[in-house]
CSV table of C-alpha atoms in Angstrom, one decimal:
chain,number,residue,atom,x,y,z
A,14,UNK,CA,28.4,18.6,20.6
A,15,UNK,CA,32.1,18.6,19.7
A,16,UNK,CA,34.1,18.8,16.5
A,17,UNK,CA,36.5,16.1,15.2
A,18,UNK,CA,39.2,17.4,17.6
A,19,UNK,CA,36.9,17.1,20.6
A,20,UNK,CA,36.4,20.9,21.0
A,21,UNK,CA,33.0,22.1,21.9
A,22,UNK,CA,31.0,23.8,19.2
A,23,UNK,CA,28.6,26.8,19.8
A,24,UNK,CA,24.9,26.2,19.2
A,25,UNK,CA,24.9,28.4,16.1
A,26,UNK,CA,27.7,26.4,14.6
A,27,UNK,CA,25.9,23.2,15.3
A,28,UNK,CA,22.8,24.5,13.5
A,29,UNK,CA,24.9,25.7,10.6
A,30,UNK,CA,26.7,22.4,10.3
A,31,UNK,CA,23.3,20.5,10.5
A,32,UNK,CA,21.9,22.6,7.7
A,33,UNK,CA,25.0,22.3,5.6
A,34,UNK,CA,24.9,18.5,6.1
A,35,UNK,CA,21.3,18.4,4.9
A,36,UNK,CA,22.1,20.4,1.8
A,37,UNK,CA,25.2,18.2,1.1
A,38,UNK,CA,23.1,15.1,1.5
A,39,UNK,CA,20.3,16.2,-0.8
A,40,UNK,CA,22.7,17.6,-3.4
A,41,UNK,CA,24.1,14.1,-4.1
A,42,UNK,CA,23.0,12.6,-7.4
A,43,UNK,CA,20.1,10.3,-7.4
A,44,UNK,CA,21.1,6.6,-6.7
A,45,UNK,CA,21.2,4.5,-9.8
A,46,UNK,CA,18.8,1.9,-8.4
A,47,UNK,CA,16.2,4.5,-7.8
A,48,UNK,CA,16.6,5.8,-11.3
A,49,UNK,CA,16.2,2.3,-12.7
A,50,UNK,CA,13.1,1.8,-10.5
A,51,UNK,CA,11.6,5.0,-11.7
A,52,UNK,CA,12.2,4.1,-15.4
A,53,UNK,CA,10.7,0.7,-14.9
A,54,UNK,CA,7.6,2.3,-13.3
A,55,UNK,CA,7.3,4.8,-16.2
A,56,UNK,CA,7.7,2.0,-18.8
A,57,UNK,CA,5.1,-0.1,-17.1
A,58,UNK,CA,2.5,2.7,-17.1
A,59,UNK,CA,3.3,3.6,-20.7
A,60,UNK,CA,2.8,0.1,-22.0
A,61,UNK,CA,0.0,-1.0,-19.6
A,62,UNK,CA,-3.0,0.8,-21.3
A,63,UNK,CA,-2.5,-1.2,-24.5
A,64,UNK,CA,-2.9,-4.4,-22.4
A,65,UNK,CA,-5.1,-3.5,-19.5
A,66,UNK,CA,-8.3,-1.5,-19.3
A,67,UNK,CA,-7.2,2.2,-19.3
A,68,UNK,CA,-9.9,3.4,-16.9
A,69,UNK,CA,-8.8,0.9,-14.3
A,70,UNK,CA,-5.2,2.1,-14.7
A,71,UNK,CA,-6.3,5.8,-14.4
A,72,UNK,CA,-8.1,5.0,-11.1
A,73,UNK,CA,-4.9,3.3,-9.9
A,74,UNK,CA,-2.8,6.3,-10.9
A,75,UNK,CA,-5.1,8.7,-9.0
A,76,UNK,CA,-5.0,6.7,-5.9
A,77,UNK,CA,-1.2,6.1,-6.2
A,78,UNK,CA,-0.7,9.9,-6.2
A,79,UNK,CA,-3.1,10.2,-3.2
A,80,UNK,CA,-1.1,7.5,-1.4
A,81,UNK,CA,2.2,9.3,-2.2
A,82,UNK,CA,0.8,12.5,-0.8
A,83,UNK,CA,-0.3,10.7,2.4
A,84,UNK,CA,3.0,8.9,2.7
A,85,UNK,CA,4.8,12.3,2.7
A,86,UNK,CA,2.8,13.3,5.8
A,87,UNK,CA,2.9,10.1,7.8
A,88,UNK,CA,6.1,8.5,6.5
A,89,UNK,CA,8.4,11.5,6.8
A,90,UNK,CA,6.6,14.0,9.1
A,91,UNK,CA,5.2,11.3,11.4
A,92,UNK,CA,1.7,12.7,11.3
A,93,UNK,CA,-1.2,10.3,11.1
A,94,UNK,CA,-4.3,11.9,9.5
A,95,UNK,CA,-7.6,10.1,9.7
A,96,UNK,CA,-9.4,12.7,7.6
A,97,UNK,CA,-7.2,13.0,4.5
A,98,UNK,CA,-10.1,12.0,2.2
A,99,UNK,CA,-11.5,15.5,2.7
A,100,UNK,CA,-8.8,16.9,0.4
A,101,UNK,CA,-9.3,14.2,-2.2
A,102,UNK,CA,-13.1,14.7,-2.2
A,103,UNK,CA,-13.3,18.5,-1.8
A,104,UNK,CA,-11.0,18.9,-4.8
A,105,UNK,CA,-13.2,16.6,-6.8
A,106,UNK,CA,-16.3,18.6,-6.0
A,107,UNK,CA,-14.6,21.9,-6.7
A,108,UNK,CA,-13.2,20.6,-10.0
A,109,UNK,CA,-16.5,19.1,-11.1
A,110,UNK,CA,-18.5,22.2,-10.2
A,111,UNK,CA,-16.1,24.5,-11.9
A,112,UNK,CA,-16.1,22.4,-15.1
A,113,UNK,CA,-19.8,21.8,-15.3
A,114,UNK,CA,-21.4,25.0,-13.8
A,115,UNK,CA,-18.7,27.6,-14.6
A,116,UNK,CA,-17.4,26.1,-17.9
A,117,UNK,CA,-13.8,26.0,-16.8
A,118,UNK,CA,-11.4,24.2,-19.1
A,119,UNK,CA,-9.9,21.0,-17.7
A,120,UNK,CA,-6.6,22.5,-16.7
A,121,UNK,CA,-8.2,25.4,-14.9
A,122,UNK,CA,-10.7,23.2,-13.2
A,123,UNK,CA,-7.9,20.9,-11.9
A,124,UNK,CA,-5.9,23.9,-10.7
A,125,UNK,CA,-9.0,25.3,-9.0
A,126,UNK,CA,-9.8,22.0,-7.2
A,127,UNK,CA,-6.2,21.6,-6.2
A,128,UNK,CA,-6.1,25.2,-4.8
A,129,UNK,CA,-9.3,24.5,-2.8
A,130,UNK,CA,-7.7,21.4,-1.3
A,131,UNK,CA,-4.5,23.4,-0.4
A,132,UNK,CA,-6.6,26.1,1.3
A,133,UNK,CA,-8.5,23.5,3.3
A,134,UNK,CA,-5.1,21.9,4.2
A,135,UNK,CA,-3.8,25.2,5.5
A,136,UNK,CA,-6.9,25.8,7.7
A,137,UNK,CA,-7.0,22.2,9.0
A,138,UNK,CA,-3.2,22.1,9.6
A,139,UNK,CA,-3.2,25.4,11.4
A,140,UNK,CA,-5.9,24.1,13.8
A,141,UNK,CA,-4.5,20.5,14.2
A,142,UNK,CA,-0.7,20.9,14.0
A,143,UNK,CA,-0.3,21.9,17.6
A,144,UNK,CA,-1.8,18.6,18.7
A,145,UNK,CA,0.1,15.3,18.6
A,146,UNK,CA,-0.5,11.6,18.3
A,147,UNK,CA,-4.1,10.5,18.5
A,148,UNK,CA,-5.3,14.0,19.3
A,149,UNK,CA,-4.0,15.2,15.9
A,150,UNK,CA,-5.6,12.2,14.2
A,151,UNK,CA,-9.0,12.9,15.9
A,152,UNK,CA,-9.0,16.6,15.0
A,153,UNK,CA,-8.4,15.8,11.3
A,154,UNK,CA,-11.1,13.2,11.4
A,155,UNK,CA,-13.6,15.7,13.0
A,156,UNK,CA,-12.8,18.3,10.4
A,157,UNK,CA,-13.3,15.7,7.6
A,158,UNK,CA,-16.7,14.7,9.0
A,159,UNK,CA,-17.7,18.4,9.1
A,160,UNK,CA,-16.9,18.7,5.4
A,161,UNK,CA,-18.7,15.4,4.7
A,162,UNK,CA,-21.9,16.6,6.2
A,163,UNK,CA,-21.5,19.9,4.4
A,164,UNK,CA,-21.3,18.0,1.1
A,165,UNK,CA,-24.4,16.1,2.0
A,166,UNK,CA,-26.4,19.3,2.7
A,167,UNK,CA,-25.0,21.7,0.1
A,168,UNK,CA,-27.1,22.2,-3.0
A,169,UNK,CA,-24.2,22.5,-5.5
A,170,UNK,CA,-22.8,19.1,-4.5
A,171,UNK,CA,-25.9,17.2,-5.5
A,172,UNK,CA,-26.3,15.5,-2.1
A,173,UNK,CA,-26.2,11.7,-2.4
A,174,UNK,CA,-26.3,11.9,-6.2
A,175,UNK,CA,-23.1,13.9,-6.4
A,176,UNK,CA,-22.1,16.0,-9.4
A,177,UNK,CA,-22.6,13.8,-12.5
A,178,UNK,CA,-21.8,14.1,-16.2
A,179,UNK,CA,-18.8,16.3,-15.7
A,180,UNK,CA,-17.5,17.5,-19.1
A,181,UNK,CA,-13.9,16.5,-19.7
A,182,UNK,CA,-13.2,19.1,-22.3
A,183,UNK,CA,-10.0,19.8,-24.1
A,184,UNK,CA,-6.6,20.5,-22.5
A,185,UNK,CA,-5.0,23.7,-23.8
A,186,UNK,CA,-7.4,23.5,-26.8
A,187,UNK,CA,-5.4,20.6,-28.2
A,188,UNK,CA,-5.8,17.4,-26.2
A,189,UNK,CA,-9.3,16.0,-26.4
A,190,UNK,CA,-9.9,14.2,-23.1
A,191,UNK,CA,-12.9,12.4,-24.5
A,192,UNK,CA,-10.4,10.1,-26.2
A,193,UNK,CA,-9.6,7.3,-23.7
A,194,UNK,CA,-5.9,7.0,-24.4
A,195,UNK,CA,-5.5,10.8,-24.6
A,196,UNK,CA,-6.9,11.3,-21.1
A,197,UNK,CA,-4.9,8.3,-19.8
A,198,UNK,CA,-1.5,9.9,-20.8
A,199,UNK,CA,-2.7,13.3,-19.4
A,200,UNK,CA,-3.4,11.5,-16.1
A,201,UNK,CA,-0.1,9.7,-16.3
A,202,UNK,CA,1.7,13.1,-16.8
A,203,UNK,CA,-0.1,14.5,-13.7
A,204,UNK,CA,0.8,11.5,-11.6
A,205,UNK,CA,4.5,11.7,-12.6
A,206,UNK,CA,4.5,15.5,-11.8
A,207,UNK,CA,3.1,14.8,-8.4
A,208,UNK,CA,5.5,11.9,-7.8
A,209,UNK,CA,8.5,14.0,-8.8
A,210,UNK,CA,7.4,16.8,-6.5
A,211,UNK,CA,7.0,14.4,-3.6
A,212,UNK,CA,10.4,12.8,-4.3
A,213,UNK,CA,12.1,16.2,-4.5
A,214,UNK,CA,10.4,17.3,-1.2
A,215,UNK,CA,11.6,14.1,0.6
A,216,UNK,CA,15.2,14.5,-0.6
A,217,UNK,CA,15.5,18.3,-0.1
A,218,UNK,CA,16.8,20.1,3.0
A,219,UNK,CA,13.1,20.5,3.9
A,220,UNK,CA,12.7,16.7,3.9
A,221,UNK,CA,15.8,16.2,6.0
A,222,UNK,CA,14.5,18.5,8.6
A,223,UNK,CA,11.1,16.7,8.6
A,224,UNK,CA,12.9,13.4,9.3
A,225,UNK,CA,14.8,15.1,12.1
A,226,UNK,CA,11.6,16.4,13.6
A,227,UNK,CA,10.0,13.0,13.3
A,228,UNK,CA,12.9,11.2,15.0
A,229,UNK,CA,13.7,13.7,17.7
A,230,UNK,CA,11.7,16.9,17.9
A,231,UNK,CA,13.4,18.4,21.0
A,232,UNK,CA,16.8,18.1,19.4
A,233,UNK,CA,15.5,19.7,16.2
A,234,UNK,CA,14.3,22.6,18.3
A,235,UNK,CA,17.7,22.9,20.0
A,236,UNK,CA,19.2,23.3,16.5
A,237,UNK,CA,17.1,26.3,15.8
A,238,UNK,CA,14.4,24.8,13.7
A,239,UNK,CA,10.7,25.4,14.2
A,240,UNK,CA,8.9,22.0,14.0
A,241,UNK,CA,5.4,23.4,13.7
A,242,UNK,CA,6.3,25.4,10.6
A,243,UNK,CA,7.8,22.4,8.9
A,244,UNK,CA,4.8,20.2,9.9
A,245,UNK,CA,2.4,22.7,8.6
A,246,UNK,CA,4.2,23.0,5.3
A,247,UNK,CA,4.3,19.2,5.0
A,248,UNK,CA,0.5,19.1,5.8
A,249,UNK,CA,-0.4,21.7,3.2
A,250,UNK,CA,1.8,20.1,0.5
A,251,UNK,CA,0.3,16.7,1.3
A,252,UNK,CA,-3.2,18.2,1.1
A,253,UNK,CA,-2.5,19.9,-2.2
A,254,UNK,CA,-1.1,16.8,-3.8
A,255,UNK,CA,-4.1,14.9,-2.5
A,256,UNK,CA,-6.3,17.5,-4.1
A,257,UNK,CA,-4.5,17.1,-7.4
A,258,UNK,CA,-5.4,13.4,-7.3
A,259,UNK,CA,-9.0,14.1,-6.4
A,260,UNK,CA,-9.4,16.8,-9.1
A,261,UNK,CA,-7.9,14.4,-11.7
A,262,UNK,CA,-10.2,11.6,-10.6
A,263,UNK,CA,-13.3,13.7,-11.0
A,264,UNK,CA,-12.5,14.3,-14.6
A,265,UNK,CA,-11.6,10.7,-15.3
A,266,UNK,CA,-14.9,9.3,-14.0
A,267,UNK,CA,-16.9,12.5,-14.8
A,268,UNK,CA,-18.3,12.3,-11.3
A,269,UNK,CA,-17.8,13.8,-7.8
A,270,UNK,CA,-19.5,11.8,-5.1
A,271,UNK,CA,-19.7,11.4,-1.3
A,272,UNK,CA,-17.5,8.3,-1.4
A,273,UNK,CA,-14.4,10.4,-1.8
A,274,UNK,CA,-15.0,12.5,1.3
A,275,UNK,CA,-16.2,9.6,3.5
A,276,UNK,CA,-14.0,8.5,6.4
A,277,UNK,CA,-13.6,5.0,4.9
A,278,UNK,CA,-11.5,6.6,2.1
A,279,UNK,CA,-9.1,7.9,4.7
A,280,UNK,CA,-8.8,4.3,6.0
A,281,UNK,CA,-8.1,3.0,2.5
A,282,UNK,CA,-5.2,5.3,1.9
A,283,UNK,CA,-3.7,4.2,5.2
A,284,UNK,CA,-3.9,0.6,4.0
A,285,UNK,CA,-2.3,1.5,0.7
A,286,UNK,CA,0.6,3.2,2.3
A,287,UNK,CA,1.2,0.4,4.9
A,288,UNK,CA,0.8,-2.3,2.4
A,289,UNK,CA,3.3,-0.8,-0.1
A,290,UNK,CA,5.8,0.3,2.6
A,291,UNK,CA,5.6,3.2,5.0
A,292,UNK,CA,8.4,5.8,4.4
A,293,UNK,CA,9.4,4.4,1.1
A,294,UNK,CA,9.3,6.3,-2.2
A,295,UNK,CA,7.7,3.6,-4.5
A,296,UNK,CA,5.8,1.8,-1.8
A,297,UNK,CA,2.6,3.9,-2.0
A,298,UNK,CA,2.4,3.3,-5.7
A,299,UNK,CA,2.7,-0.5,-5.3
A,300,UNK,CA,0.2,-0.4,-2.4
A,301,UNK,CA,-2.4,1.6,-4.4
A,302,UNK,CA,-2.0,-0.8,-7.4
A,303,UNK,CA,-2.5,-3.8,-5.1
A,304,UNK,CA,-5.6,-2.3,-3.4
A,305,UNK,CA,-7.3,-1.2,-6.6
A,306,UNK,CA,-6.6,-4.5,-8.2
A,307,UNK,CA,-8.2,-6.3,-5.2
A,308,UNK,CA,-11.2,-4.1,-5.3
A,309,UNK,CA,-11.6,-4.6,-9.1
A,310,UNK,CA,-11.3,-8.4,-9.1
A,311,UNK,CA,-13.1,-9.0,-5.8
A,312,UNK,CA,-16.1,-6.7,-6.6
A,313,UNK,CA,-18.2,-9.7,-7.5
A,314,UNK,CA,-18.1,-10.8,-3.9
A,315,UNK,CA,-20.3,-7.9,-2.9
A,316,UNK,CA,-20.3,-7.1,0.8
A,317,UNK,CA,-17.7,-9.8,1.4
A,318,UNK,CA,-15.1,-7.8,-0.4
A,319,UNK,CA,-14.1,-5.7,2.6
A,320,UNK,CA,-13.7,-8.9,4.7
A,321,UNK,CA,-11.5,-10.5,2.1
A,322,UNK,CA,-9.5,-7.3,1.8
A,323,UNK,CA,-9.0,-7.2,5.5
A,324,UNK,CA,-7.8,-10.8,5.7
A,325,UNK,CA,-5.4,-10.3,2.8
A,326,UNK,CA,-4.1,-7.1,4.5
A,327,UNK,CA,-3.6,-8.9,7.8
A,328,UNK,CA,-1.6,-11.7,6.0
A,329,UNK,CA,0.5,-9.1,4.1
A,330,UNK,CA,1.3,-7.1,7.3
A,331,UNK,CA,2.3,-10.2,9.2
A,332,UNK,CA,4.4,-11.5,6.3
A,333,UNK,CA,5.8,-8.1,5.1
A,334,UNK,CA,6.2,-6.0,8.2
A,335,UNK,CA,7.9,-3.2,6.3
A,336,UNK,CA,5.4,-3.4,3.4
A,337,UNK,CA,6.1,-5.0,0.0
A,338,UNK,CA,8.6,-2.4,-1.2
A,339,UNK,CA,10.1,-2.0,2.3
A,340,UNK,CA,10.9,-5.7,2.4
A,341,UNK,CA,12.3,-5.6,-1.1
A,342,UNK,CA,14.5,-2.7,-0.1
A,343,UNK,CA,15.7,-4.7,3.0
A,344,UNK,CA,16.6,-7.7,0.8
A,345,UNK,CA,18.4,-5.6,-1.7
A,346,UNK,CA,19.9,-3.4,1.1
A,347,UNK,CA,19.1,-0.3,-1.0
A,348,UNK,CA,16.4,2.3,-0.2
A,349,UNK,CA,13.4,2.3,-2.5
């Protein structure tokens, strides 16, 4: 590599300039259009519970956070996990058990469930991160199936019945989660926290290195970066945020069940991310809203719901190749 005068630069200087460029890029102020999009999203979710059924919205928020966490892994690190539901479901079980059997307060139960998901992410990532492509995806799927059968057999999980009647309790001794609108705004706050963490990770030097590894791993290695470490950090962060979504969902529905650890849930989050826009900031949120809305309003079709969802997804993919938000960003010529 050469400088502006055409003189050769040493490898150390190249790495230094690359790191400096990443810091300079991420230190720029947030684009105005992204600020506007964020404010519109917040305003929508603040007003929505007074118009739409709050429990439906809370489910959408939990899955939106789950999709954002998954998008961090596949959209920016280029890692496709077929077993990401294990982090959603395991955190739900841990949170439900801690709240019901151990009497944890809601905030401690959520933190415990999130920590369990993060620990599982560290173990899974350490085993799978050395593999690539379909091999990585298969390892994550195999690990998820192991956890699924553990949840079926373990006594504390309740088997096929799951853990039911999970107490919601009171957050910090002040906010009574038995009140529908109270728990809604607590869930909204948790979602926004996870969303901001994801956004910051994407637009930090860490996120820039992830993108570099995704685009050209050998060149990132030549610059002095260690791709496996960055991939592992991305995997653990994604697993932790997925766990936060699962822990919150367990308190919302007062239930932890096998549905959340089943492999089909991993497939759903893939659809949400692709439908909204892979590698976009707001795409997973839109994709989750669309998928949950379809599930809600097509539930009366019974077994046909998955077929109808599949057809709608195929049409959307053929029409919006970059996803809904991805196509909108292309039309506006501004990243969303």
